[in-house]
Amino acid sequence: MTRAQLVLLARTLHVPVERLAHLDKLGPHRLHELQQRMAGRLFDQHNPVFERIAKLVPLIPLSISLPIVQKLVPPSMTGRAAGAIGVQYPAKAVEALLRLDVGYAADCAPYLDPRTVGQLADDAPAAPVVAIVNELMNRRDYITAGPFLAYATPELVRAVEEGVPDDEGLIRSAAYAYSGESISAVVRQLLAGTSQRLPRLLGTVINGSKELRLAALSVFARCTPDVIAAVGDILFEVAPPSAIADLLTTYIAADATTDMLRFLGHLSPNALTRLALNPVLSEVAETLVDAVDGSSDVASWRGVLEPLARTPAEVRRRAGLCLAQLDTPTLLTLPALAQAARLWPPLLWVLSATDVDVQAHIGELWATATRLDPEVLERRIADQRLESLLTTLTTTVRFLR
């Protein structure tokens, strides 16, 4: 997500993305906000020009003006003006979309004001939109295609599903979309659509490059839990265990463990069991536990504990030992996380396979936590009531002893 927002910001400012590399520390959400504000400011500066151009629209028929525009006006200028003018004359915008050469329209697309795209999306005819998307895919211009997903209506999503055959292009484009809600809507349509597109799309990911696999993870990890569960069930149906193992090792090697854990944590019980029985989980169990050291991200912890709780006893024993070796603040806040996210069953099942001395070590730490000053404890476990935590800790210590 951070890389995608950097690329979009660089395009907005017309500079190489390398010049903005130092801004990656802002993270995806602040970069997105910065890009939106920059784009808005740049388009607002040209409003007087757009208003003068708009006065000509009712006077000159599009059948006369558009051929001249396509021959004489640079796409960058047409694209910048099109959105603002289209909002004033939506019927003319639809007519223009039907008349424009697909190649010229694709040339204009990177320069459209994204704020106006949302206002015009409801009236946009599907056929020319699909033709333009296919042209962008042929050019591999995923940067332009992706952000428009946020404004796609259900009708347009269905049209793209049926009319855009490029699986890899759709995945790479979706990776440039910012809104997880919009991505979920698109994937949900792919799940429910009559074309049964998702199994084929996941097959493309499995057999694709490292970059495509990372793009797919970025897309699916941002979906809602119900969508992730549905995608996971299909993934485990179409992918053999060796392919699942290859995916996991690819993500870990690329330092994409956090996104991977968010995806794994929302798998269905059946998919979690199949994952737990995959030999790769025995190989990466300690790596997964190490990845959440110092973390208070509930989604990441769920992605670690839910699969590990279903592994054979020996894997759970090694994972529990690794868990006991995490830093003390992490172990002290773990009960609060388990309580807030209902992770006590998988956590205790992992610990139940560990040696007695490991259980005693964790039990002593949690017993110590009950004697901490309430103000200190409350700072360590945000949004967790002290009374509930003390009750839970007492029960857990008794269980471990």
Tab-separated table of C-alpha atoms in Angstrom:
chain	number	residue	atom	x	y	z
A	1	MET	CA	0.000	0.000	0.000
A	2	THR	CA	2.811	2.409	0.843
A	3	ARG	CA	4.534	1.777	-2.482
A	4	ALA	CA	1.274	2.274	-4.365
A	5	GLN	CA	0.568	5.598	-2.674
A	6	LEU	CA	4.128	6.789	-3.347
A	7	VAL	CA	3.740	5.965	-7.047
A	8	LEU	CA	0.399	7.793	-7.227
A	9	LEU	CA	1.828	10.838	-5.462
A	10	ALA	CA	4.795	10.893	-7.837
A	11	ARG	CA	2.456	10.794	-10.827
A	12	THR	CA	0.372	13.636	-9.391
A	13	LEU	CA	3.490	15.783	-8.949
A	14	HIS	CA	5.108	14.650	-12.244
A	15	VAL	CA	8.360	13.566	-10.586
A	16	PRO	CA	10.212	10.223	-10.477
A	17	VAL	CA	9.046	8.076	-7.589
A	18	GLU	CA	12.662	7.836	-6.366
A	19	ARG	CA	12.542	11.521	-5.434
A	20	LEU	CA	9.765	10.778	-2.945
A	21	ALA	CA	11.190	7.560	-1.501
A	22	HIS	CA	11.983	9.299	1.813
A	23	LEU	CA	8.244	9.875	2.352
A	24	ASP	CA	7.577	6.160	2.814
A	25	LYS	CA	7.926	6.767	6.552
A	26	LEU	CA	4.563	8.544	6.450
A	27	GLY	CA	2.792	5.238	5.798
A	28	PRO	CA	0.015	4.544	3.290
A	29	HIS	CA	-2.797	6.448	4.989
A	30	ARG	CA	-0.957	9.762	5.333
A	31	LEU	CA	0.511	9.400	1.848
A	32	HIS	CA	-2.985	8.857	0.468
A	33	GLU	CA	-4.238	11.961	2.241
A	34	LEU	CA	-1.272	13.965	0.938
A	35	GLN	CA	-1.825	12.763	-2.632
A	36	GLN	CA	-5.537	13.617	-2.481
A	37	ARG	CA	-4.840	17.096	-1.144
A	38	MET	CA	-2.134	17.735	-3.746
A	39	ALA	CA	-4.392	16.582	-6.582
A	40	GLY	CA	-7.257	18.719	-5.298
A	41	ARG	CA	-5.059	21.792	-5.054
A	42	LEU	CA	-3.674	21.349	-8.567
A	43	PHE	CA	-7.100	20.871	-10.141
A	44	ASP	CA	-8.605	23.771	-8.207
A	45	GLN	CA	-5.976	26.101	-9.651
A	46	HIS	CA	-7.326	25.434	-13.152
A	47	ASN	CA	-11.012	25.988	-12.341
A	48	PRO	CA	-11.211	29.396	-14.084
A	49	VAL	CA	-9.866	27.847	-17.291
A	50	PHE	CA	-12.271	24.904	-17.046
A	51	GLU	CA	-15.205	27.278	-16.581
A	52	ARG	CA	-14.323	29.201	-19.748
A	53	ILE	CA	-14.038	25.966	-21.723
A	54	ALA	CA	-17.337	24.708	-20.296
A	55	LYS	CA	-19.190	27.687	-21.790
A	56	LEU	CA	-18.442	26.330	-25.269
A	57	VAL	CA	-19.951	22.888	-24.623
A	58	PRO	CA	-23.623	23.819	-25.222
A	59	LEU	CA	-22.681	25.811	-28.345
A	60	ILE	CA	-20.638	23.301	-30.344
A	61	PRO	CA	-21.972	19.787	-31.115
A	62	LEU	CA	-19.668	17.007	-29.934
A	63	SER	CA	-19.763	15.475	-33.391
A	64	ILE	CA	-17.830	18.541	-34.543
A	65	SER	CA	-15.706	19.364	-31.477
A	66	LEU	CA	-14.446	15.907	-30.479
A	67	PRO	CA	-12.640	15.066	-33.749
A	68	ILE	CA	-10.861	18.429	-33.542
A	69	VAL	CA	-10.006	17.911	-29.864
A	70	GLN	CA	-8.556	14.446	-30.489
A	71	LYS	CA	-6.340	15.776	-33.268
A	72	LEU	CA	-5.161	19.040	-31.739
A	73	VAL	CA	-5.504	18.921	-27.927
A	74	PRO	CA	-2.967	16.974	-25.810
A	75	PRO	CA	-4.602	14.218	-23.736
A	76	SER	CA	-3.188	15.753	-20.559
A	77	MET	CA	-5.203	18.922	-21.153
A	78	THR	CA	-8.356	17.085	-22.201
A	79	GLY	CA	-8.145	14.782	-19.196
A	80	ARG	CA	-7.759	17.624	-16.720
A	81	ALA	CA	-10.713	19.532	-18.172
A	82	ALA	CA	-12.982	16.546	-18.810
A	83	GLY	CA	-13.977	15.831	-15.240
A	84	ALA	CA	-14.905	19.368	-14.278
A	85	ILE	CA	-16.835	19.925	-17.509
A	86	GLY	CA	-18.518	16.527	-17.263
A	87	VAL	CA	-19.925	17.335	-13.830
A	88	GLN	CA	-21.630	20.408	-15.268
A	89	TYR	CA	-22.917	18.533	-18.314
A	90	PRO	CA	-23.247	14.835	-17.381
A	91	ALA	CA	-25.310	13.958	-20.473
A	92	LYS	CA	-22.587	15.455	-22.677
A	93	ALA	CA	-19.957	13.496	-20.735
A	94	VAL	CA	-21.766	10.226	-21.492
A	95	GLU	CA	-22.075	11.153	-25.170
A	96	ALA	CA	-18.388	12.079	-25.310
A	97	LEU	CA	-17.405	8.784	-23.724
A	98	LEU	CA	-19.322	6.931	-26.419
A	99	ARG	CA	-17.685	8.963	-29.201
A	100	LEU	CA	-14.067	9.130	-28.011
A	101	ASP	CA	-11.416	6.933	-29.555
A	102	VAL	CA	-10.479	4.294	-26.982
A	103	GLY	CA	-6.757	4.985	-27.275
A	104	TYR	CA	-7.228	8.717	-26.796
A	105	ALA	CA	-9.550	8.143	-23.844
A	106	ALA	CA	-6.928	5.895	-22.233
A	107	ASP	CA	-4.340	8.640	-22.795
A	108	CYS	CA	-6.620	11.090	-20.971
A	109	ALA	CA	-7.464	8.796	-18.041
A	110	PRO	CA	-4.339	9.464	-15.916
A	111	TYR	CA	-5.170	13.170	-15.845
A	112	LEU	CA	-8.795	12.987	-14.713
A	113	ASP	CA	-9.714	14.642	-11.434
A	114	PRO	CA	-10.568	11.645	-9.183
A	115	ARG	CA	-13.125	13.746	-7.306
A	116	THR	CA	-15.219	14.129	-10.439
A	117	VAL	CA	-14.955	10.467	-11.426
A	118	GLY	CA	-17.090	9.524	-8.442
A	119	GLN	CA	-19.777	12.005	-9.449
A	120	LEU	CA	-19.929	10.649	-13.002
A	121	ALA	CA	-19.655	6.926	-12.225
A	122	ASP	CA	-23.410	6.336	-11.881
A	123	ASP	CA	-24.069	7.582	-15.421
A	124	ALA	CA	-21.048	6.028	-17.124
A	125	PRO	CA	-22.031	3.464	-19.803
A	126	ALA	CA	-20.365	0.117	-19.251
A	127	ALA	CA	-19.231	-0.711	-22.789
A	128	PRO	CA	-16.789	2.191	-23.344
A	129	VAL	CA	-15.508	1.899	-19.766
A	130	VAL	CA	-14.669	-1.777	-20.297
A	131	ALA	CA	-12.952	-0.933	-23.591
A	132	ILE	CA	-10.829	1.729	-21.878
A	133	VAL	CA	-9.949	-0.629	-19.002
A	134	ASN	CA	-8.846	-3.273	-21.490
A	135	GLU	CA	-6.676	-0.706	-23.235
A	136	LEU	CA	-5.086	0.273	-19.905
A	137	MET	CA	-4.458	-3.412	-19.188
A	138	ASN	CA	-2.830	-3.889	-22.586
A	139	ARG	CA	-0.536	-0.979	-21.735
A	140	ARG	CA	0.044	-2.383	-18.241
A	141	ASP	CA	-0.992	0.979	-16.850
A	142	TYR	CA	-2.242	-0.451	-13.576
A	143	ILE	CA	-1.533	2.801	-11.743
A	144	THR	CA	-4.323	4.529	-13.660
A	145	ALA	CA	-6.843	1.689	-13.498
A	146	GLY	CA	-6.549	0.927	-9.776
A	147	PRO	CA	-7.777	4.106	-8.061
A	148	PHE	CA	-10.923	4.173	-10.204
A	149	LEU	CA	-12.095	0.987	-8.478
A	150	ALA	CA	-13.185	3.127	-5.545
A	151	TYR	CA	-15.893	4.649	-7.736
A	152	ALA	CA	-17.038	1.565	-9.655
A	153	THR	CA	-20.743	0.874	-9.352
A	154	PRO	CA	-21.974	-2.741	-9.040
A	155	GLU	CA	-23.030	-2.583	-12.701
A	156	LEU	CA	-19.543	-1.505	-13.790
A	157	VAL	CA	-17.919	-4.183	-11.631
A	158	ARG	CA	-20.087	-6.842	-13.283
A	159	ALA	CA	-19.209	-5.460	-16.708
A	160	VAL	CA	-15.491	-5.560	-15.902
A	161	GLU	CA	-15.808	-9.103	-14.584
A	162	GLU	CA	-17.366	-10.261	-17.827
A	163	GLY	CA	-15.468	-8.033	-20.254
A	164	VAL	CA	-11.891	-7.754	-18.902
A	165	PRO	CA	-10.113	-11.119	-19.250
A	166	ASP	CA	-6.728	-10.047	-17.840
A	167	ASP	CA	-6.545	-11.680	-14.372
A	168	GLU	CA	-3.064	-10.407	-13.596
A	169	GLY	CA	-4.018	-6.907	-14.691
A	170	LEU	CA	-7.033	-6.851	-12.396
A	171	ILE	CA	-4.940	-7.942	-9.414
A	172	ARG	CA	-2.162	-5.458	-10.078
A	173	SER	CA	-4.677	-2.659	-10.618
A	174	ALA	CA	-6.560	-3.477	-7.416
A	175	ALA	CA	-3.277	-3.240	-5.499
A	176	TYR	CA	-3.219	0.478	-6.354
A	177	ALA	CA	-6.711	1.007	-4.952
A	178	TYR	CA	-6.714	2.572	-1.501
A	179	SER	CA	-10.122	1.672	-0.109
A	180	GLY	CA	-10.408	-1.772	1.437
A	181	GLU	CA	-14.184	-1.413	1.274
A	182	SER	CA	-14.053	-0.874	-2.489
A	183	ILE	CA	-11.707	-3.821	-2.961
A	184	SER	CA	-14.031	-6.013	-0.902
A	185	ALA	CA	-16.986	-4.981	-3.072
A	186	VAL	CA	-15.105	-5.940	-6.233
A	187	VAL	CA	-13.902	-9.296	-4.840
A	188	ARG	CA	-17.364	-10.030	-3.470
A	189	GLN	CA	-18.750	-9.539	-6.976
A	190	LEU	CA	-16.117	-11.916	-8.352
A	191	LEU	CA	-17.196	-14.458	-5.742
A	192	ALA	CA	-20.889	-14.128	-6.569
A	193	GLY	CA	-20.615	-13.600	-10.320
A	194	THR	CA	-21.899	-16.184	-12.772
A	195	SER	CA	-18.505	-16.455	-14.471
A	196	GLN	CA	-16.896	-18.033	-11.373
A	197	ARG	CA	-13.840	-15.881	-11.995
A	198	LEU	CA	-12.039	-16.210	-8.676
A	199	PRO	CA	-10.701	-19.792	-8.975
A	200	ARG	CA	-9.059	-18.891	-12.276
A	201	LEU	CA	-7.733	-15.655	-10.831
A	202	LEU	CA	-6.202	-17.456	-7.833
A	203	GLY	CA	-4.644	-19.969	-10.196
A	204	THR	CA	-2.957	-17.059	-11.952
A	205	VAL	CA	-1.563	-15.882	-8.625
A	206	ILE	CA	-0.269	-19.322	-7.667
A	207	ASN	CA	1.602	-19.646	-10.948
A	208	GLY	CA	2.616	-15.997	-11.118
A	209	SER	CA	5.696	-13.994	-10.259
A	210	LYS	CA	6.735	-12.847	-6.808
A	211	GLU	CA	5.476	-9.327	-7.600
A	212	LEU	CA	2.053	-10.647	-8.589
A	213	ARG	CA	1.818	-12.744	-5.429
A	214	LEU	CA	2.653	-9.732	-3.278
A	215	ALA	CA	0.103	-7.605	-5.126
A	216	ALA	CA	-2.555	-10.275	-4.542
A	217	LEU	CA	-1.734	-10.449	-0.840
A	218	SER	CA	-2.032	-6.670	-0.552
A	219	VAL	CA	-5.456	-6.882	-2.181
A	220	PHE	CA	-6.939	-9.807	-0.265
A	221	ALA	CA	-5.504	-8.863	3.143
A	222	ARG	CA	-7.467	-5.595	2.996
A	223	CYS	CA	-10.794	-7.318	2.373
A	224	THR	CA	-13.467	-7.769	5.023
A	225	PRO	CA	-13.318	-10.972	7.120
A	226	ASP	CA	-16.187	-12.669	5.293
A	227	VAL	CA	-14.551	-12.058	1.912
A	228	ILE	CA	-11.183	-13.328	3.172
A	229	ALA	CA	-12.821	-16.514	4.459
A	230	ALA	CA	-14.509	-17.145	1.106
A	231	VAL	CA	-11.326	-16.446	-0.857
A	232	GLY	CA	-9.357	-18.709	1.485
A	233	ASP	CA	-11.731	-21.625	0.972
A	234	ILE	CA	-11.306	-21.359	-2.793
A	235	LEU	CA	-7.538	-20.965	-2.468
A	236	PHE	CA	-7.218	-24.215	-0.528
A	237	GLU	CA	-9.401	-25.959	-3.092
A	238	VAL	CA	-7.382	-24.896	-6.147
A	239	ALA	CA	-3.881	-24.897	-4.634
A	240	PRO	CA	-2.011	-28.072	-3.699
A	241	PRO	CA	-0.135	-28.078	-0.354
A	242	SER	CA	3.157	-27.410	-2.127
A	243	ALA	CA	1.739	-24.236	-3.694
A	244	ILE	CA	0.438	-23.032	-0.317
A	245	ALA	CA	3.881	-23.641	1.176
A	246	ASP	CA	5.486	-21.713	-1.666
A	247	LEU	CA	3.158	-18.766	-1.141
A	248	LEU	CA	3.906	-18.577	2.594
A	249	THR	CA	7.662	-18.747	2.138
A	250	THR	CA	7.459	-16.079	-0.578
A	251	TYR	CA	5.585	-13.702	1.737
A	252	ILE	CA	7.894	-14.274	4.689
A	253	ALA	CA	11.011	-13.798	2.561
A	254	ALA	CA	9.578	-10.553	1.168
A	255	ASP	CA	8.861	-9.201	4.676
A	256	ALA	CA	5.118	-9.263	3.996
A	257	THR	CA	4.402	-11.279	7.140
A	258	THR	CA	2.022	-8.733	8.657
A	259	ASP	CA	-0.314	-8.758	5.662
A	260	MET	CA	-0.042	-12.529	5.495
A	261	LEU	CA	-1.078	-12.898	9.146
A	262	ARG	CA	-4.072	-10.606	8.656
A	263	PHE	CA	-5.214	-12.859	5.838
A	264	LEU	CA	-4.569	-16.109	7.716
A	265	GLY	CA	-6.384	-14.913	10.816
A	266	HIS	CA	-9.716	-14.721	8.988
A	267	LEU	CA	-9.598	-18.091	7.259
A	268	SER	CA	-12.486	-20.461	7.887
A	269	PRO	CA	-11.971	-23.336	10.383
A	270	ASN	CA	-11.678	-25.818	7.514
A	271	ALA	CA	-9.008	-23.751	5.745
A	272	LEU	CA	-7.141	-23.222	9.019
A	273	THR	CA	-7.042	-26.965	9.627
A	274	ARG	CA	-5.694	-27.626	6.140
A	275	LEU	CA	-3.065	-24.949	6.668
A	276	ALA	CA	-2.097	-26.357	10.061
A	277	LEU	CA	-1.511	-29.797	8.566
A	278	ASN	CA	0.739	-28.388	5.850
A	279	PRO	CA	4.398	-29.220	6.650
A	280	VAL	CA	5.383	-25.609	5.944
A	281	LEU	CA	3.739	-24.454	9.176
A	282	SER	CA	6.112	-26.619	11.168
A	283	GLU	CA	9.002	-24.921	9.376
A	284	VAL	CA	7.821	-21.345	9.937
A	285	ALA	CA	6.086	-21.617	13.344
A	286	GLU	CA	8.865	-19.847	15.253
A	287	THR	CA	9.118	-17.191	12.540
A	288	LEU	CA	5.423	-16.416	12.873
A	289	VAL	CA	5.659	-16.048	16.643
A	290	ASP	CA	8.735	-13.813	16.350
A	291	ALA	CA	6.806	-11.603	13.923
A	292	VAL	CA	4.367	-10.518	16.662
A	293	ASP	CA	7.000	-9.752	19.306
A	294	GLY	CA	6.176	-6.276	20.594
A	295	SER	CA	2.959	-6.119	18.570
A	296	SER	CA	-0.471	-5.253	19.899
A	297	ASP	CA	-2.159	-5.788	16.543
A	298	VAL	CA	-5.046	-8.149	17.205
A	299	ALA	CA	-5.265	-9.223	13.551
A	300	SER	CA	-1.630	-10.330	13.546
A	301	TRP	CA	-1.997	-12.303	16.764
A	302	ARG	CA	-5.090	-14.015	15.401
A	303	GLY	CA	-3.137	-14.949	12.279
A	304	VAL	CA	-0.484	-16.596	14.469
A	305	LEU	CA	-2.573	-18.352	17.106
A	306	GLU	CA	-5.499	-19.686	15.052
A	307	PRO	CA	-3.357	-21.772	12.662
A	308	LEU	CA	-0.819	-22.849	15.308
A	309	ALA	CA	-3.545	-24.095	17.654
A	310	ARG	CA	-4.481	-26.681	15.025
A	311	THR	CA	-0.956	-28.012	14.464
A	312	PRO	CA	0.412	-31.283	15.925
A	313	ALA	CA	1.584	-31.198	19.553
A	314	GLU	CA	5.284	-30.981	18.711
A	315	VAL	CA	4.771	-27.876	16.574
A	316	ARG	CA	2.683	-26.295	19.321
A	317	ARG	CA	5.371	-27.134	21.854
A	318	ARG	CA	8.048	-25.315	19.847
A	319	ALA	CA	5.749	-22.396	19.126
A	320	GLY	CA	4.838	-22.105	22.810
A	321	LEU	CA	8.494	-22.104	23.803
A	322	CYS	CA	9.169	-19.329	21.313
A	323	LEU	CA	6.174	-17.429	22.640
A	324	ALA	CA	7.517	-17.670	26.194
A	325	GLN	CA	10.747	-16.057	25.015
A	326	LEU	CA	9.059	-12.900	23.710
A	327	ASP	CA	9.844	-9.697	25.550
A	328	THR	CA	8.139	-9.218	28.923
A	329	PRO	CA	5.855	-6.289	27.948
A	330	THR	CA	4.469	-8.362	25.081
A	331	LEU	CA	3.703	-11.308	27.375
A	332	LEU	CA	2.125	-9.023	29.959
A	333	THR	CA	-0.278	-7.517	27.418
A	334	LEU	CA	-1.098	-10.864	25.804
A	335	PRO	CA	-3.980	-11.720	28.194
A	336	ALA	CA	-5.672	-8.434	27.364
A	337	LEU	CA	-5.314	-9.090	23.648
A	338	ALA	CA	-6.628	-12.627	24.060
A	339	GLN	CA	-9.610	-11.359	26.027
A	340	ALA	CA	-10.429	-8.542	23.606
A	341	ALA	CA	-10.149	-10.738	20.505
A	342	ARG	CA	-11.507	-13.983	22.031
A	343	LEU	CA	-8.196	-15.710	21.464
A	344	TRP	CA	-7.991	-17.550	24.781
A	345	PRO	CA	-8.863	-20.984	23.296
A	346	PRO	CA	-6.087	-21.039	20.657
A	347	LEU	CA	-3.593	-19.371	23.030
A	348	LEU	CA	-4.179	-21.885	25.828
A	349	TRP	CA	-4.170	-24.787	23.407
A	350	VAL	CA	-0.725	-23.749	22.165
A	351	LEU	CA	0.551	-23.334	25.726
A	352	SER	CA	-0.918	-26.658	26.824
A	353	ALA	CA	1.616	-28.455	24.610
A	354	THR	CA	4.622	-26.735	26.194
A	355	ASP	CA	6.820	-28.053	28.976
A	356	VAL	CA	5.904	-27.415	32.610
A	357	ASP	CA	8.732	-24.931	33.153
A	358	VAL	CA	7.514	-22.853	30.180
A	359	GLN	CA	3.973	-22.825	31.543
A	360	ALA	CA	5.286	-21.857	34.984
A	361	HIS	CA	7.289	-18.957	33.516
A	362	ILE	CA	4.264	-17.528	31.736
A	363	GLY	CA	2.008	-18.164	34.727
A	364	GLU	CA	4.379	-16.261	37.029
A	365	LEU	CA	4.478	-13.296	34.635
A	366	TRP	CA	0.710	-13.159	34.409
A	367	ALA	CA	0.402	-13.512	38.190
A	368	THR	CA	2.818	-10.580	38.535
A	369	ALA	CA	0.613	-8.555	36.211
A	370	THR	CA	-2.248	-8.829	38.704
A	371	ARG	CA	-0.101	-6.981	41.260
A	372	LEU	CA	0.803	-4.075	39.007
A	373	ASP	CA	-0.394	-0.575	39.791
A	374	PRO	CA	-3.761	-0.136	38.012
A	375	GLU	CA	-2.622	2.989	36.146
A	376	VAL	CA	0.442	1.187	34.789
A	377	LEU	CA	-1.638	-1.799	33.778
A	378	GLU	CA	-4.245	0.341	32.048
A	379	ARG	CA	-1.567	2.010	29.945
A	380	ARG	CA	-0.318	-1.394	28.804
A	381	ILE	CA	-3.706	-2.819	27.884
A	382	ALA	CA	-5.712	-0.182	26.066
A	383	ASP	CA	-9.503	-0.498	26.069
A	384	GLN	CA	-9.430	-3.433	28.526
A	385	ARG	CA	-11.213	-3.092	31.864
A	386	LEU	CA	-8.959	-3.866	34.809
A	387	GLU	CA	-11.587	-5.859	36.666
A	388	SER	CA	-12.161	-8.164	33.665
A	389	LEU	CA	-8.421	-8.637	33.183
A	390	LEU	CA	-7.807	-9.570	36.839
A	391	THR	CA	-10.570	-12.176	36.716
A	392	THR	CA	-9.175	-13.671	33.521
A	393	LEU	CA	-5.597	-13.737	34.818
A	394	THR	CA	-6.597	-15.440	38.047
A	395	THR	CA	-8.439	-18.174	36.158
A	396	THR	CA	-5.530	-18.647	33.752
A	397	VAL	CA	-2.881	-18.915	36.480
A	398	ARG	CA	-5.005	-21.506	38.293
A	399	PHE	CA	-5.336	-23.451	35.013
A	400	LEU	CA	-1.585	-23.394	34.319
A	401	ARG	CA	-0.697	-24.556	37.854
